[in-house]
Amino acid sequence: MSIDFRIEATSKQARAGRLSTPHGEIETPVFMPVGTAATVKSVPQDVLEELGVQILLGNTYHLYLRPGIETVRNLGGLHTFMAWPRAILTDSGGFQVFSLNELRKVSEDGVTFRSHLDGSSHFFSPESAMQAQIGLGADIIMAFDECTEYPADRARTQASMEMTLRWAARSKKYFEEHKQEVPWKQYSVPSTQCQEKDEATPETASTGNSVLGTGYSTQSLFGIVQGGMDLALRKESAERTIEIGFPGYAIGGLSVGEPRERTREVIEATLEHLPKDKPRYVMGVGTPEEIADYASLGVDMMDCVLPTRAARHGLLFTSEGKVSIKQARYTNDAGPLDPNCGCRVCRRYSRAYLRHLYASNEVLAQVLNTLHNLSFYLDTMRRVRHSIRLGEESRFLSGLWSQPKP
Ligand SMILES: [Zn+2]
């Protein structure tokens, strides 16, 4: 076993549950902050723990280029390398190389691409993407897929979906044959949560210094449903990905330029065809309103660069709508960024100070803005989980924002 997923409460389509991984438990539905290059930009790991982050996402493409998979593997894997004892998910690199556009060439074997760092040529296949993700050692890893561009006609979308299905089978085959190569057992990560549970797990007790405190000993590989914006192809992709068989399923190929209503429609239609007892992950979404909405549809996991990237551009999400802190109107504003937010930034600093930091291009601006946005996203999901457990699914949209939405 590598993960265990339990649904503990439902409210209409929404579910609240618990996902147990080799590096701790995750309350779902969960928002996963993106730590592209083994760091959630500008936030130290101990602060992420204090914020209540239970799982974060790393990008295989970036880590493969720098510092390199073997470097991370030799240092004990991503958890040890970045001193993060809790759960990690890595993507396969498929979406990143898809984003390179002119710099890539796709064939049945895989994708040849040029590094955005130095222009050097590289090749990712389902097998090498699995090898890389096993070397990084995240708790949950993703099948190598082709993200279909938008817009695409039906023939192109279908051909792309078929390729992703063949790549999913190759990903699973390689993973099953090599999953014992995960570099976890050589090193230990300080974590009282893990150590407390060690006695109860003979499998890990015998390895002495294992980090595998919860008794789950290998990574988990999730499949990815593609099919573009075509609902019939999404259904077929879901059914045939399930036939291959994975412990969790992602809906990929969204947020590629389509209208937001279409994103929601595809998510809602695809969820119908995914197993109810397995975690469902929508990749690369969304705003606070959207993640709450998708959770209400029955999505368990989401990730997005939006809260961290927007923060670095001075765009902050609050209970009163979006705030662009760079605006001159905040120069003399002594009030907190968000009077309804209990995060360390809103408790301590004024809008005027945050505006000053941003206008002065101070490093602290990025730190504080990111801290608030992440807190806001995590609080949003906390409220969503709470509402599902109370059976108040409809309230997390109407009650979450006290003011009209931006
Ligand atoms: Zn705040």
XYZ file of C-alpha atoms and ligand atoms in Angstrom:
407
model
C 0.000 0.000 0.000
C 1.125 3.507 -0.717
C -1.888 5.691 0.008
C -5.220 5.271 1.697
C -8.221 7.483 0.945
C -11.243 7.682 3.194
C -14.307 9.820 2.613
C -15.644 10.891 6.000
C -18.515 13.209 5.059
C -20.447 14.139 1.961
C -22.794 16.971 1.122
C -24.475 16.631 -2.247
C -21.570 16.036 -4.643
C -18.912 17.410 -2.271
C -16.766 15.102 -0.151
C -14.557 15.682 2.881
C -12.007 13.017 3.620
C -8.508 12.023 4.542
C -5.675 10.934 2.293
C -2.903 9.036 4.094
C 0.494 9.109 2.410
C 3.961 7.879 3.407
C 4.637 11.420 4.654
C 1.515 12.180 6.613
C -2.195 12.714 6.341
C -3.934 15.254 4.158
C -7.402 16.575 4.844
C -9.390 16.832 1.621
C -10.529 18.716 -0.355
C -7.059 20.221 -0.341
C -5.322 23.073 -2.096
C -1.660 22.275 -2.806
C 0.735 25.242 -2.988
C 3.181 25.028 -5.868
C 6.863 24.714 -4.970
C 8.238 24.657 -8.486
C 11.967 24.491 -7.819
C 11.778 22.738 -4.418
C 10.597 25.974 -2.817
C 7.288 27.771 -2.491
C 8.857 31.043 -3.572
C 9.770 33.306 -0.625
C 8.263 31.090 2.119
C 10.479 28.935 4.395
C 9.343 25.378 5.038
C 8.730 25.867 8.783
C 6.323 28.701 7.952
C 4.497 26.473 5.456
C 4.073 23.955 8.294
C 2.693 26.666 10.561
C 0.237 27.691 7.861
C -1.033 24.117 7.869
C 0.242 23.031 4.450
C -0.045 19.229 4.401
C 1.082 18.635 0.823
C 2.884 20.711 -1.757
C 3.660 20.279 -5.422
C 7.055 20.121 -7.107
C 7.724 20.422 -10.851
C 9.729 17.574 -12.367
C 10.750 19.624 -15.415
C 12.383 22.359 -13.328
C 14.053 19.975 -10.890
C 15.313 17.791 -13.737
C 17.052 20.814 -15.276
C 18.251 22.216 -11.970
C 19.688 20.827 -9.681
C 19.188 17.530 -11.596
C 17.448 14.305 -10.594
C 20.611 12.443 -9.554
C 21.631 15.279 -7.254
C 18.268 15.164 -5.472
C 18.263 11.348 -5.406
C 21.759 11.196 -3.921
C 20.670 13.607 -1.201
C 17.838 11.279 -0.202
C 15.028 12.567 -2.415
C 13.020 15.768 -2.434
C 11.718 15.524 1.153
C 15.226 15.387 2.600
C 16.745 17.774 0.059
C 14.241 20.547 0.802
C 13.754 19.593 4.475
C 10.026 19.049 4.042
C 8.765 16.092 6.092
C 5.165 16.269 4.865
C 3.644 14.988 1.634
C 4.760 16.035 -1.855
C 3.224 15.528 -5.289
C 5.266 15.946 -8.469
C 3.859 16.492 -11.933
C 5.330 14.482 -14.804
C 6.848 17.373 -16.719
C 4.307 16.858 -19.514
C 2.509 20.148 -18.939
C 5.751 22.120 -18.619
C 7.210 20.828 -21.868
C 3.811 21.426 -23.487
C 4.120 25.053 -22.396
C 7.435 25.411 -24.235
C 5.629 25.541 -27.611
C 8.342 26.215 -30.217
C 10.956 24.525 -28.087
C 9.438 21.001 -28.254
C 8.811 18.119 -30.659
C 6.369 15.319 -29.843
C 6.623 11.726 -31.154
C 5.213 8.354 -30.104
C 8.339 7.774 -28.035
C 8.124 11.030 -26.110
C 8.960 14.721 -26.253
C 12.208 16.369 -27.301
C 12.497 19.842 -25.845
C 14.946 22.629 -25.304
C 15.718 23.924 -21.838
C 14.343 27.394 -21.129
C 17.521 27.977 -19.092
C 20.289 27.384 -21.624
C 18.680 26.021 -24.822
C 20.182 22.546 -24.345
C 18.247 19.614 -25.860
C 16.493 17.007 -23.666
C 14.068 14.110 -24.050
C 11.183 13.031 -21.803
C 9.361 9.743 -22.341
C 6.829 8.024 -20.086
C 9.705 5.868 -18.831
C 12.178 8.694 -18.212
C 9.481 10.849 -16.582
C 8.750 7.960 -14.184
C 12.446 7.436 -13.553
C 12.801 11.138 -12.736
C 9.796 11.148 -10.408
C 10.940 8.000 -8.624
C 14.331 9.679 -8.162
C 12.685 12.776 -6.690
C 10.622 10.538 -4.418
C 7.355 12.456 -4.064
C 4.514 10.606 -2.344
C 2.234 11.008 -5.351
C 3.585 11.092 -8.890
C 1.794 11.641 -12.189
C 1.623 9.679 -15.428
C 3.334 11.293 -18.427
C 0.628 12.802 -20.612
C 0.183 15.077 -23.571
C -1.724 18.211 -22.692
C -3.917 18.931 -25.735
C -3.624 22.516 -26.931
C -6.651 24.824 -27.075
C -8.419 25.129 -29.389
C -8.072 21.726 -31.109
C -10.435 19.938 -33.497
C -11.941 16.544 -32.658
C -9.494 14.457 -34.705
C -6.509 16.167 -33.132
C -8.035 15.917 -29.626
C -8.773 12.222 -30.084
C -5.285 11.426 -31.416
C -3.765 13.284 -28.473
C -6.021 11.433 -26.014
C -5.038 8.061 -27.535
C -1.370 8.968 -27.159
C -1.917 9.900 -23.506
C -3.603 6.512 -22.940
C -0.658 4.641 -24.466
C 1.728 6.767 -22.411
C -0.344 6.059 -19.269
C 0.076 2.300 -19.773
C 3.836 2.753 -20.345
C 4.072 5.009 -17.266
C 2.365 2.382 -15.115
C 4.499 -0.463 -16.449
C 7.748 1.373 -15.748
C 6.532 2.496 -12.328
C 5.496 -1.008 -11.262
C 8.870 -2.387 -12.312
C 10.935 0.337 -10.621
C 8.956 1.702 -7.664
C 11.283 0.043 -5.154
C 14.028 2.434 -6.277
C 12.531 5.370 -4.371
C 15.359 6.940 -2.303
C 13.435 7.300 0.968
C 14.924 4.666 3.188
C 18.479 5.923 3.330
C 17.693 9.110 5.203
C 15.457 10.359 7.969
C 13.499 13.581 8.119
C 12.768 15.096 11.524
C 9.066 14.748 12.147
C 7.487 13.952 15.488
C 4.307 12.963 13.698
C 6.154 10.206 11.854
C 8.210 9.080 14.818
C 5.189 8.691 17.070
C 3.665 6.190 14.709
C 6.814 4.163 14.076
C 6.165 1.624 16.834
C 2.875 0.623 15.328
C 4.355 -0.156 11.940
C 6.630 -3.182 11.977
C 7.361 -2.769 8.279
C 9.121 0.538 8.875
C 10.433 -0.265 12.345
C 12.668 -2.900 10.782
C 14.327 -0.304 8.547
C 15.337 1.781 11.561
C 15.839 5.232 10.105
C 12.897 5.139 7.712
C 10.737 8.197 7.160
C 7.824 5.939 6.353
C 6.114 6.466 9.648
C 2.581 5.826 8.523
C 3.256 2.333 7.231
C 2.824 3.061 3.548
C 5.983 2.159 1.786
C 5.925 3.198 -1.870
C 4.923 6.122 -4.039
C 1.527 6.261 -5.753
C 1.109 6.892 -9.469
C -2.010 8.779 -10.547
C -3.510 8.615 -14.043
C -4.516 11.726 -15.984
C -7.726 12.114 -17.982
C -7.377 14.181 -21.165
C -9.798 14.702 -24.057
C -9.673 18.458 -24.526
C -12.997 20.257 -24.293
C -14.898 17.327 -25.878
C -17.154 15.755 -23.237
C -17.516 12.427 -25.084
C -13.743 12.111 -25.371
C -13.381 13.045 -21.698
C -15.756 10.164 -20.851
C -13.820 7.741 -23.038
C -10.491 8.931 -21.631
C -11.793 8.483 -18.065
C -13.099 4.967 -18.739
C -9.969 3.764 -20.492
C -7.651 5.340 -17.898
C -9.636 3.527 -15.199
C -9.183 0.286 -17.160
C -5.417 0.732 -16.904
C -5.975 1.227 -13.170
C -4.565 3.864 -10.825
C -5.044 4.680 -7.101
C -6.130 8.234 -8.025
C -7.184 10.196 -11.085
C -6.427 13.696 -12.300
C -8.288 15.836 -14.785
C -5.599 17.478 -16.912
C -5.578 19.722 -19.930
C -7.542 22.571 -18.342
C -6.583 26.231 -17.823
C -5.074 26.219 -21.317
C -6.947 29.295 -22.514
C -10.537 28.066 -22.533
C -13.357 30.173 -21.031
C -13.891 29.526 -17.316
C -17.458 28.226 -17.851
C -16.009 25.569 -20.140
C -13.457 24.551 -17.480
C -16.271 23.998 -15.001
C -18.388 22.116 -17.503
C -15.531 19.729 -18.372
C -14.723 19.151 -14.691
C -18.348 18.446 -13.785
C -18.868 16.093 -16.751
C -15.584 14.212 -16.208
C -16.124 13.713 -12.449
C -19.227 11.647 -13.239
C -17.041 8.999 -14.839
C -14.375 8.794 -12.122
C -14.548 6.280 -9.252
C -16.184 7.738 -6.150
C -13.805 5.986 -3.769
C -10.560 7.330 -5.291
C -9.016 10.797 -4.951
C -9.832 13.152 -7.828
C -7.368 15.885 -8.655
C -7.945 18.849 -10.957
C -4.596 20.196 -12.141
C -3.771 23.880 -12.380
C -6.873 25.658 -11.004
C -7.971 28.296 -9.892
C -9.160 31.427 -8.028
C -10.459 31.110 -4.434
C -14.049 31.157 -5.763
C -13.220 28.478 -8.319
C -11.488 26.077 -5.947
C -14.442 26.322 -3.530
C -16.810 25.740 -6.424
C -14.878 22.745 -7.793
C -14.737 21.234 -4.300
C -18.524 21.491 -4.230
C -18.584 19.416 -7.437
C -16.605 16.640 -5.720
C -12.962 17.501 -6.484
C -10.547 16.401 -3.720
C -7.231 17.965 -4.758
C -6.198 21.127 -6.621
C -3.041 23.114 -7.241
C -2.343 26.472 -8.806
C 0.470 29.007 -9.051
C -2.094 31.814 -8.818
C -1.879 32.706 -5.078
C 1.924 32.753 -5.065
C 2.474 34.299 -8.504
C -0.209 36.959 -8.035
C 1.278 37.830 -4.641
C 4.616 38.610 -6.240
C 2.771 41.024 -8.522
C 1.010 42.720 -5.632
C -2.363 41.111 -6.308
C -3.968 39.920 -3.102
C -7.102 37.850 -2.538
C -9.262 39.017 0.348
C -12.741 38.444 1.763
C -13.655 41.808 0.212
C -12.389 40.927 -3.257
C -9.074 41.406 -5.000
C -6.704 44.100 -3.774
C -3.950 45.526 -5.971
C -1.671 46.726 -3.203
C 0.454 48.832 -5.552
C -2.345 51.390 -5.933
C -1.755 54.885 -4.533
C -5.119 54.764 -2.720
C -3.472 52.583 -0.033
C -0.632 55.040 0.709
C -2.256 56.311 3.904
C -4.494 53.320 4.667
C -3.790 52.244 8.254
C -6.245 49.350 8.131
C -5.357 45.665 7.782
C -5.174 44.097 4.335
C -8.225 41.946 5.108
C -10.173 42.647 8.318
C -11.656 39.139 8.152
C -8.309 37.347 7.784
C -6.468 36.090 10.865
C -3.127 35.487 9.148
C 0.094 36.868 10.603
C 0.251 39.561 7.913
C -3.253 40.899 8.451
C -2.838 40.788 12.234
C 0.324 42.861 12.190
C 0.743 45.128 9.174
C -1.235 47.926 7.531
C -2.180 48.308 3.896
C -0.036 51.450 3.858
C 3.038 49.478 4.933
C 2.391 46.672 2.423
C 1.930 49.274 -0.286
C 5.179 50.979 0.719
C 7.114 47.666 0.643
C 5.770 46.857 -2.804
C 6.426 50.340 -4.207
C 9.980 50.210 -2.819
C 10.579 46.788 -4.369
C 11.482 45.343 -0.970
C 11.978 41.570 -0.682
C 9.635 41.548 2.324
C 6.769 42.588 0.050
C 6.969 39.238 -1.741
C 7.225 37.340 1.535
C 4.249 39.010 3.214
C 2.051 39.066 0.118
C 2.678 35.364 -0.499
C 2.005 34.514 3.149
C -1.360 36.249 3.060
C -2.483 34.765 -0.265
C -1.502 31.246 0.792
C -3.285 31.726 4.135
C -6.368 32.920 2.303
C -6.415 29.883 0.012
C -5.790 27.458 2.870
C -8.481 29.129 4.990
C -10.877 28.924 2.059
C -10.372 25.173 1.873
C -10.650 24.842 5.674
C -14.052 26.518 5.498
C -15.069 24.330 2.597
C -14.130 21.163 4.516
C -15.929 22.434 7.601
C -19.051 23.247 5.611
C -19.094 19.806 3.970
C -18.855 18.165 7.384
C -21.740 20.309 8.598
C -23.724 19.410 5.500
C -23.808 23.015 4.402
C -22.407 22.601 0.935
C -24.322 25.502 -0.522
C -23.095 27.917 2.111
C -19.453 27.882 1.212
C -20.098 29.893 -1.849
C -22.628 32.365 -0.496
C -21.084 32.766 2.951
C -17.410 32.840 2.120
C -17.232 36.362 0.813
C -19.088 38.980 2.750
C -18.881 41.518 -0.066
C -19.852 41.190 -3.722
C -17.293 39.151 -5.649
C -14.771 41.099 -7.731
Zn -4.218 37.749 5.767
